[in-house]
């Protein structure tokens, strides 16, 4: 006999403390069933609902109103958050919406709260199959975790062992109204295509495919946990204080450690992880890197560079007008290469020019007996090559007065002493 959703949640809650719960409530059947079943619990846990409006469907405003009314009927506090979905990162609408939704959830969680998600066993099967098609290792094939940190609290998926049928039975039993997102039926969305074509065919030949896939995911999770102990210890030694990663040390790791360690490093910087093919390209270029080569491997919004024996990760940098220049009196000045230049509210007696390097510039820094080419100053100071073209120069005629807020000439010191403050470069990263 199958377990009802209400009984399953009662058992799950009994194993957890009395942490306040926040239901991720879209208005669809799954989250509606979850919210309703939690509201029926005796005693009822501390509970509120959080709805994310992506604004991607014309009906999204109506969905938010439906969710509010349903929560009022349950006497459950409700909050709707409208998010902007950034489609410029190259991850597709589904991926961009997921990123925006997760950021909104993290921002909305109060200290100690637990976000509850309605992902069930069928969702887990889809996740594992998608990871398999992308060539994931044990970490990815473990699927979704039941509990993980998020924002000021954590997120919990208590239904991963429960089939979706149990949630739909709950909806039917209580005659609950739900909303329908048409994107869930769009075959252009990988998850929807799997749900509508692949999984029915698999069930026809292997009726217990869901149980088998979830069991395999659990085994992969156990294997990934064992591997994690090893690569996390290595990560602590390979990551520098500047956020870069030691190349020889990374390449010397066992193959099974390199991928998850790299993903962990990138995710920690808020960047996306590579595919298997992209990681292999990065490994090959890192092995072949020399003093004259500065390998760059990019994907989606992420760039990873190899320089001075280390990996450097950053958000993909766009092009900018390197021939730009502007007169400057000390007011906040937006720079096309990123960031801005300010003078702390002070003003210059005479305007100067702000521009970028054109080649051959030199400077005699304050306290230095020698005039130095900017190229040599950058090399000695360890300024990464990809940052150098974006560093603003303050010039008067052909004389370089300042290199951003890094170096001043004697003439530059006089100019800025008279103004009352040196230039300050806000990098914008």
Coordinates of C-alpha atoms in Angstrom, one line a residue:
X1 CA 0.0 0.0 0.0
X2 CA 1.4 3.4 -1.0
X3 CA 2.1 6.0 1.7
X4 CA 0.0 9.2 1.5
X5 CA 1.7 12.6 1.1
X6 CA 0.4 13.7 4.5
X7 CA 1.8 10.6 6.3
X8 CA 5.1 10.9 4.4
X9 CA 5.5 14.5 5.5
X10 CA 4.5 13.6 9.1
X11 CA 7.3 11.0 9.2
X12 CA 9.8 13.5 7.5
X13 CA 9.0 16.3 10.0
X14 CA 9.4 13.9 12.9
X15 CA 13.0 13.4 11.9
X16 CA 13.7 17.1 11.8
X17 CA 13.7 19.9 14.4
X18 CA 11.1 22.6 14.6
X19 CA 12.9 24.9 12.1
X20 CA 10.5 27.5 10.5
X21 CA 9.5 26.3 7.0
X22 CA 9.2 28.4 3.9
X23 CA 7.4 26.6 1.0
X24 CA 8.6 27.4 -2.5
X25 CA 5.0 27.8 -3.9
X26 CA 4.5 28.2 -7.6
X27 CA 0.8 27.4 -7.7
X28 CA 1.4 24.2 -9.7
X29 CA 0.2 20.8 -8.6
X30 CA 3.4 19.7 -6.8
X31 CA 3.9 22.8 -4.6
X32 CA 0.2 23.1 -4.0
X33 CA 0.0 19.6 -2.7
X34 CA 3.2 20.1 -0.5
X35 CA 1.9 23.4 1.0
X36 CA -1.6 22.0 1.7
X37 CA -0.3 18.8 3.2
X38 CA 2.1 20.8 5.5
X39 CA -0.8 23.0 6.5
X40 CA -2.8 19.9 7.6
X41 CA -0.1 18.7 9.9
X42 CA -0.9 18.4 13.6
X43 CA 0.7 20.3 15.2
X44 CA 1.2 22.7 12.2
X45 CA 4.9 23.7 11.8
X46 CA 5.8 27.4 11.6
X47 CA 5.0 28.0 8.0
X48 CA 4.9 30.6 5.3
X49 CA 4.8 30.5 1.5
X50 CA 7.1 32.2 -1.0
X51 CA 6.1 32.7 -4.7
X52 CA 8.6 33.7 -7.4
X53 CA 7.1 35.6 -10.3
X54 CA 9.5 35.3 -13.3
X55 CA 7.4 37.4 -15.5
X56 CA 8.0 35.0 -18.4
X57 CA 4.4 34.2 -19.0
X58 CA 1.5 36.6 -19.7
X59 CA -0.5 34.9 -16.9
X60 CA 2.2 35.2 -14.3
X61 CA 0.4 38.0 -12.5
X62 CA -2.8 36.0 -12.3
X63 CA -0.8 33.0 -10.9
X64 CA 0.5 35.2 -8.1
X65 CA -3.0 36.3 -7.3
X66 CA -4.2 32.7 -7.2
X67 CA -1.4 31.7 -4.9
X68 CA -2.2 34.6 -2.5
X69 CA -5.9 33.6 -2.3
X70 CA -5.0 29.9 -1.7
X71 CA -2.6 30.9 1.1
X72 CA -5.3 33.1 2.7
X73 CA -7.7 30.1 2.7
X74 CA -5.1 28.1 4.6
X75 CA -4.2 31.0 6.9
X76 CA -0.6 30.8 5.7
X77 CA 1.5 34.0 5.4
X78 CA 2.3 34.7 1.7
X79 CA 5.0 36.7 -0.1
X80 CA 5.4 37.1 -3.9
X81 CA 8.7 38.2 -5.3
X82 CA 9.1 39.5 -8.9
X83 CA 12.5 38.7 -10.4
X84 CA 14.2 39.8 -13.6
X85 CA 15.5 36.8 -15.6
X86 CA 18.9 37.6 -17.2
X87 CA 19.1 35.9 -20.6
X88 CA 22.5 37.3 -21.4
X89 CA 24.6 34.6 -19.8
X90 CA 24.0 32.0 -22.5
X91 CA 22.4 29.4 -20.3
X92 CA 18.9 29.4 -21.9
X93 CA 15.6 30.6 -20.5
X94 CA 15.2 27.6 -18.1
X95 CA 18.7 27.9 -16.7
X96 CA 18.4 31.7 -16.3
X97 CA 15.0 31.4 -14.6
X98 CA 16.4 28.8 -12.2
X99 CA 19.4 31.0 -11.4
X100 CA 17.1 34.0 -10.7
X101 CA 14.7 31.9 -8.6
X102 CA 17.5 30.5 -6.5
X103 CA 19.0 33.9 -5.9
X104 CA 15.5 35.2 -4.8
X105 CA 15.0 32.3 -2.5
X106 CA 18.4 32.8 -0.9
X107 CA 17.7 36.5 -0.4
X108 CA 14.3 35.9 1.1
X109 CA 15.3 33.3 3.7
X110 CA 15.5 34.7 7.2
X111 CA 18.2 33.4 9.5
X112 CA 17.5 29.8 10.5
X113 CA 14.6 29.2 8.1
X114 CA 14.3 26.2 5.9
X115 CA 13.1 26.4 2.3
X116 CA 10.9 23.4 1.4
X117 CA 10.8 22.3 -2.2
X118 CA 8.3 19.9 -3.8
X119 CA 10.8 17.9 -5.9
X120 CA 9.7 14.3 -5.9
X121 CA 11.0 11.0 -7.1
X122 CA 10.0 11.6 -10.8
X123 CA 11.9 14.9 -10.7
X124 CA 15.0 13.1 -9.3
X125 CA 14.8 10.6 -12.2
X126 CA 14.7 13.4 -14.7
X127 CA 17.6 15.1 -13.1
X128 CA 19.8 12.0 -13.1
X129 CA 19.0 11.3 -16.7
X130 CA 19.9 14.9 -17.7
X131 CA 23.1 14.7 -15.8
X132 CA 23.9 11.4 -17.5
X133 CA 23.4 13.0 -20.9
X134 CA 25.8 15.7 -19.9
X135 CA 28.6 13.3 -19.0
X136 CA 28.4 14.0 -15.2
X137 CA 30.4 12.0 -12.7
X138 CA 29.3 10.6 -9.3
X139 CA 28.6 14.1 -7.9
X140 CA 26.2 14.9 -10.7
X141 CA 24.7 11.5 -11.0
X142 CA 23.8 11.6 -7.3
X143 CA 21.0 14.0 -8.4
X144 CA 19.4 16.5 -6.1
X145 CA 20.4 16.5 -2.4
X146 CA 17.7 16.3 0.3
X147 CA 19.3 19.0 2.4
X148 CA 21.8 21.7 1.6
X149 CA 22.7 25.2 2.8
X150 CA 21.0 28.2 1.2
X151 CA 21.3 31.9 2.1
X152 CA 20.8 32.4 5.8
X153 CA 19.2 29.0 6.2
X154 CA 19.0 25.8 4.2
X155 CA 16.8 24.1 1.7
X156 CA 15.0 20.8 2.1
X157 CA 13.5 18.3 -0.4
X158 CA 11.5 15.9 1.8
X159 CA 9.7 14.2 -1.2
X160 CA 12.6 12.7 -3.2
X161 CA 11.5 9.2 -2.3
X162 CA 7.8 9.8 -3.1
X163 CA 6.3 9.3 -6.6
X164 CA 4.5 12.3 -8.2
X165 CA 1.4 10.1 -8.2
X166 CA 1.1 10.6 -4.4
X167 CA 1.0 14.4 -4.9
X168 CA -1.6 14.2 -7.6
X169 CA -3.7 11.8 -5.4
X170 CA -3.6 14.5 -2.7
X171 CA -4.7 17.2 -5.2
X172 CA -7.7 15.0 -6.3
X173 CA -8.6 13.9 -2.8
X174 CA -9.0 17.5 -1.6
X175 CA -10.2 19.0 -4.9
X176 CA -7.5 21.6 -4.9
X177 CA -7.2 24.2 -7.7
X178 CA -3.8 24.6 -9.3
X179 CA -2.2 26.7 -12.1
X180 CA -0.6 25.2 -15.2
X181 CA 2.6 26.6 -16.6
X182 CA 2.7 25.7 -20.4
X183 CA 6.5 25.6 -20.4
X184 CA 6.2 22.3 -18.5
X185 CA 4.8 20.8 -21.7
X186 CA 7.2 22.5 -24.2
X187 CA 9.2 19.7 -25.9
X188 CA 11.9 22.3 -26.6
X189 CA 12.7 22.2 -22.9
X190 CA 14.9 19.2 -22.2
X191 CA 13.2 18.2 -18.9
X192 CA 9.7 18.4 -20.5
X193 CA 10.8 16.3 -23.5
X194 CA 12.2 13.6 -21.2
X195 CA 9.0 13.6 -19.2
X196 CA 6.8 13.4 -22.3
X197 CA 8.7 10.9 -24.5
X198 CA 11.7 9.1 -22.9
X199 CA 10.3 8.2 -19.5
X200 CA 7.0 6.7 -20.7
X201 CA 9.0 4.5 -23.1
X202 CA 11.4 3.5 -20.3
X203 CA 8.5 2.6 -18.0
X204 CA 6.9 0.5 -20.7
X205 CA 10.0 -1.8 -20.8
X206 CA 11.2 -1.3 -17.2
X207 CA 8.2 -0.6 -14.9
X208 CA 10.5 -0.1 -11.9
X209 CA 12.8 2.3 -13.7
X210 CA 12.2 5.2 -11.2
X211 CA 13.2 3.0 -8.2
X212 CA 16.3 1.8 -10.1
X213 CA 17.5 5.2 -11.1
X214 CA 16.9 6.7 -7.6
X215 CA 18.8 3.7 -6.1
X216 CA 21.7 4.3 -8.5
X217 CA 21.7 8.0 -7.6
X218 CA 21.9 7.1 -3.9
X219 CA 25.0 4.9 -4.6
X220 CA 26.6 7.7 -6.6
X221 CA 25.9 10.0 -3.8
X222 CA 27.8 7.7 -1.4
X223 CA 30.7 7.4 -3.8
X224 CA 30.7 11.2 -4.3
X225 CA 30.9 11.8 -0.5
X226 CA 33.9 9.5 -0.3
X227 CA 35.6 11.4 -3.1
X228 CA 34.6 14.8 -1.6
X229 CA 36.7 14.2 1.5
X230 CA 39.8 13.8 -0.7
X231 CA 39.4 16.7 -3.1
X232 CA 38.1 19.1 -0.4
X233 CA 41.4 18.6 1.5
X234 CA 43.3 19.2 -1.7
X235 CA 41.3 22.3 -2.5
X236 CA 42.3 23.9 0.8
X237 CA 45.9 23.6 -0.2
X238 CA 45.6 24.5 -3.9
X239 CA 43.5 27.6 -3.6
X240 CA 45.5 30.8 -3.0
X241 CA 44.5 33.8 -0.9
X242 CA 43.8 35.7 -4.1
X243 CA 41.3 33.1 -5.2
X244 CA 43.5 31.5 -7.9
X245 CA 44.2 27.7 -8.1
X246 CA 47.6 26.0 -8.4
X247 CA 47.9 24.4 -11.8
X248 CA 50.5 21.8 -11.3
X249 CA 48.8 20.7 -8.0
X250 CA 45.4 20.5 -9.7
X251 CA 46.7 18.5 -12.7
X252 CA 48.5 16.1 -10.4
X253 CA 45.3 15.1 -8.6
X254 CA 43.5 11.9 -9.5
X255 CA 41.1 12.3 -12.4
X256 CA 38.1 11.7 -10.2
X257 CA 39.0 14.7 -8.0
X258 CA 39.9 17.3 -10.7
X259 CA 36.3 17.8 -12.0
X260 CA 34.4 18.2 -8.8
X261 CA 37.2 20.4 -7.3
X262 CA 37.1 22.7 -10.3
X263 CA 33.3 22.9 -10.1
X264 CA 33.5 23.7 -6.4
X265 CA 36.1 26.4 -7.0
X266 CA 34.0 28.0 -9.8
X267 CA 30.7 27.8 -7.9
X268 CA 32.3 29.4 -4.9
X269 CA 33.1 32.4 -7.2
X270 CA 29.5 32.5 -8.4
X271 CA 30.5 31.2 -11.8
X272 CA 29.2 28.3 -13.9
X273 CA 30.9 24.9 -14.2
X274 CA 32.2 23.6 -17.6
X275 CA 31.1 20.5 -19.5
X276 CA 33.3 17.5 -19.6
X277 CA 34.7 18.5 -23.0
X278 CA 35.4 22.1 -21.8
X279 CA 37.2 20.8 -18.7
X280 CA 39.3 18.5 -20.8
X281 CA 40.2 21.5 -23.1
X282 CA 41.2 23.5 -20.0
X283 CA 43.3 20.6 -18.7
X284 CA 45.1 20.3 -22.0
X285 CA 45.8 24.0 -22.3
X286 CA 47.0 24.2 -18.7
X287 CA 49.5 21.4 -19.4
X288 CA 50.8 23.1 -22.5
X289 CA 50.9 26.7 -21.1
X290 CA 54.2 28.4 -21.2
X291 CA 55.7 31.8 -20.4
X292 CA 54.6 33.2 -23.8
X293 CA 51.1 31.7 -23.9
X294 CA 48.2 32.8 -21.8
X295 CA 45.5 30.1 -22.4
X296 CA 41.9 31.2 -22.1
X297 CA 38.9 28.7 -22.0
X298 CA 35.4 30.2 -21.8
X299 CA 31.8 28.9 -21.6
X300 CA 28.5 30.6 -20.8
X301 CA 29.4 33.6 -18.6
X302 CA 32.7 32.2 -17.4
X303 CA 36.3 32.6 -18.4
X304 CA 39.2 30.6 -16.9
X305 CA 42.8 31.8 -17.7
X306 CA 46.2 30.2 -17.0
X307 CA 48.9 32.6 -15.9
X308 CA 52.0 32.2 -13.8
X309 CA 51.2 28.5 -13.1
X310 CA 47.7 29.3 -11.7
X311 CA 44.1 29.2 -12.8
X312 CA 42.2 32.5 -12.7
X313 CA 38.4 32.5 -13.0
X314 CA 36.3 35.5 -13.8
X315 CA 33.0 36.5 -15.4
X316 CA 33.3 36.8 -19.2
X317 CA 34.7 40.2 -20.2
X318 CA 33.2 42.1 -23.0
X319 CA 35.0 44.3 -25.5
X320 CA 35.3 48.1 -24.9
X321 CA 36.6 51.1 -26.7
X322 CA 40.4 51.2 -25.9
X323 CA 40.7 54.5 -27.8
X324 CA 38.3 56.2 -25.4
X325 CA 39.4 59.4 -23.6
X326 CA 37.6 62.0 -21.5
X327 CA 38.4 65.3 -19.8
X328 CA 38.1 64.9 -16.0
X329 CA 37.7 67.5 -13.2
X330 CA 37.4 64.9 -10.4
X331 CA 33.7 64.1 -10.7
X332 CA 32.7 60.4 -10.7
X333 CA 33.7 59.1 -14.1
X334 CA 32.2 55.9 -15.6
X335 CA 34.8 54.0 -17.5
X336 CA 34.0 51.9 -20.6
X337 CA 36.4 49.2 -19.5
X338 CA 34.5 48.8 -16.3
X339 CA 34.2 50.6 -13.0
X340 CA 34.7 54.3 -12.3
X341 CA 37.3 56.9 -11.3
X342 CA 36.6 59.3 -8.5
X343 CA 38.4 61.9 -6.4
X344 CA 36.5 61.5 -3.1
X345 CA 34.3 64.5 -3.7
X346 CA 37.2 66.8 -4.5
X347 CA 37.8 68.8 -7.7
X348 CA 40.9 69.5 -9.8
X349 CA 42.0 73.1 -10.4
X350 CA 42.6 72.3 -14.1
X351 CA 41.1 69.4 -16.0
X352 CA 43.2 66.4 -17.0
X353 CA 42.6 63.6 -19.4
X354 CA 41.6 60.0 -18.6
X355 CA 42.3 57.3 -21.2
X356 CA 43.7 53.8 -21.6
X357 CA 47.1 52.5 -22.6
X358 CA 48.2 53.1 -26.2
X359 CA 51.6 51.6 -25.8
X360 CA 55.0 52.9 -24.8
X361 CA 53.9 54.9 -21.8
X362 CA 56.3 55.4 -18.9
X363 CA 56.2 56.9 -15.5
X364 CA 58.7 57.9 -12.8
X365 CA 56.8 56.8 -9.6
X366 CA 57.1 58.9 -6.5
X367 CA 60.1 57.8 -4.5
X368 CA 61.7 56.0 -7.5
X369 CA 64.9 57.3 -9.0
X370 CA 64.1 55.7 -12.4
X371 CA 61.5 56.2 -15.1
X372 CA 59.7 52.9 -15.7
X373 CA 57.7 51.7 -18.6
X374 CA 54.2 50.7 -17.6
X375 CA 54.8 47.3 -19.0
X376 CA 57.6 46.7 -16.4
X377 CA 55.6 48.2 -13.6
X378 CA 52.7 45.9 -14.3
X379 CA 55.0 42.8 -14.5
X380 CA 56.8 43.7 -11.3
X381 CA 53.6 44.3 -9.4
X382 CA 52.0 41.1 -10.7
X383 CA 49.1 42.8 -12.5
X384 CA 47.4 40.1 -14.6
X385 CA 47.7 40.7 -18.4
X386 CA 43.9 40.8 -18.9
X387 CA 43.5 43.6 -16.4
X388 CA 46.2 45.9 -17.8
X389 CA 44.2 47.2 -20.8
X390 CA 41.3 48.2 -18.5
X391 CA 43.4 50.2 -16.0
X392 CA 42.7 54.0 -16.6
X393 CA 45.6 56.4 -17.0
X394 CA 45.4 60.1 -15.9
X395 CA 47.5 62.2 -18.2
X396 CA 48.3 65.9 -18.9
X397 CA 49.6 66.2 -22.5
X398 CA 52.0 63.3 -23.0
X399 CA 52.9 63.0 -19.3
X400 CA 51.3 60.2 -17.2
X401 CA 50.3 61.7 -13.9
X402 CA 48.7 58.5 -12.4
X403 CA 48.0 54.9 -13.3
X404 CA 44.6 54.5 -11.7
X405 CA 45.2 54.5 -7.9
X406 CA 48.4 52.3 -8.2
X407 CA 51.2 54.8 -9.1
X408 CA 51.6 58.6 -9.1
X409 CA 54.4 60.6 -10.7
X410 CA 55.9 63.6 -8.9
X411 CA 53.9 65.9 -11.1
X412 CA 50.8 63.8 -10.4
X413 CA 51.4 64.0 -6.7
X414 CA 51.5 67.8 -6.8
X415 CA 48.3 67.9 -8.8
X416 CA 46.3 65.7 -6.5
X417 CA 47.8 67.1 -3.3
X418 CA 46.5 70.4 -4.4
X419 CA 43.1 68.9 -5.0
X420 CA 43.1 67.3 -1.6
X421 CA 42.9 63.6 -2.6
X422 CA 44.4 61.0 -4.9
X423 CA 42.4 59.3 -7.6
X424 CA 40.4 56.2 -6.6
X425 CA 39.6 53.5 -9.1
X426 CA 36.4 51.6 -8.3
X427 CA 36.9 48.4 -10.4
X428 CA 33.3 47.4 -10.7
X429 CA 34.0 43.7 -10.2

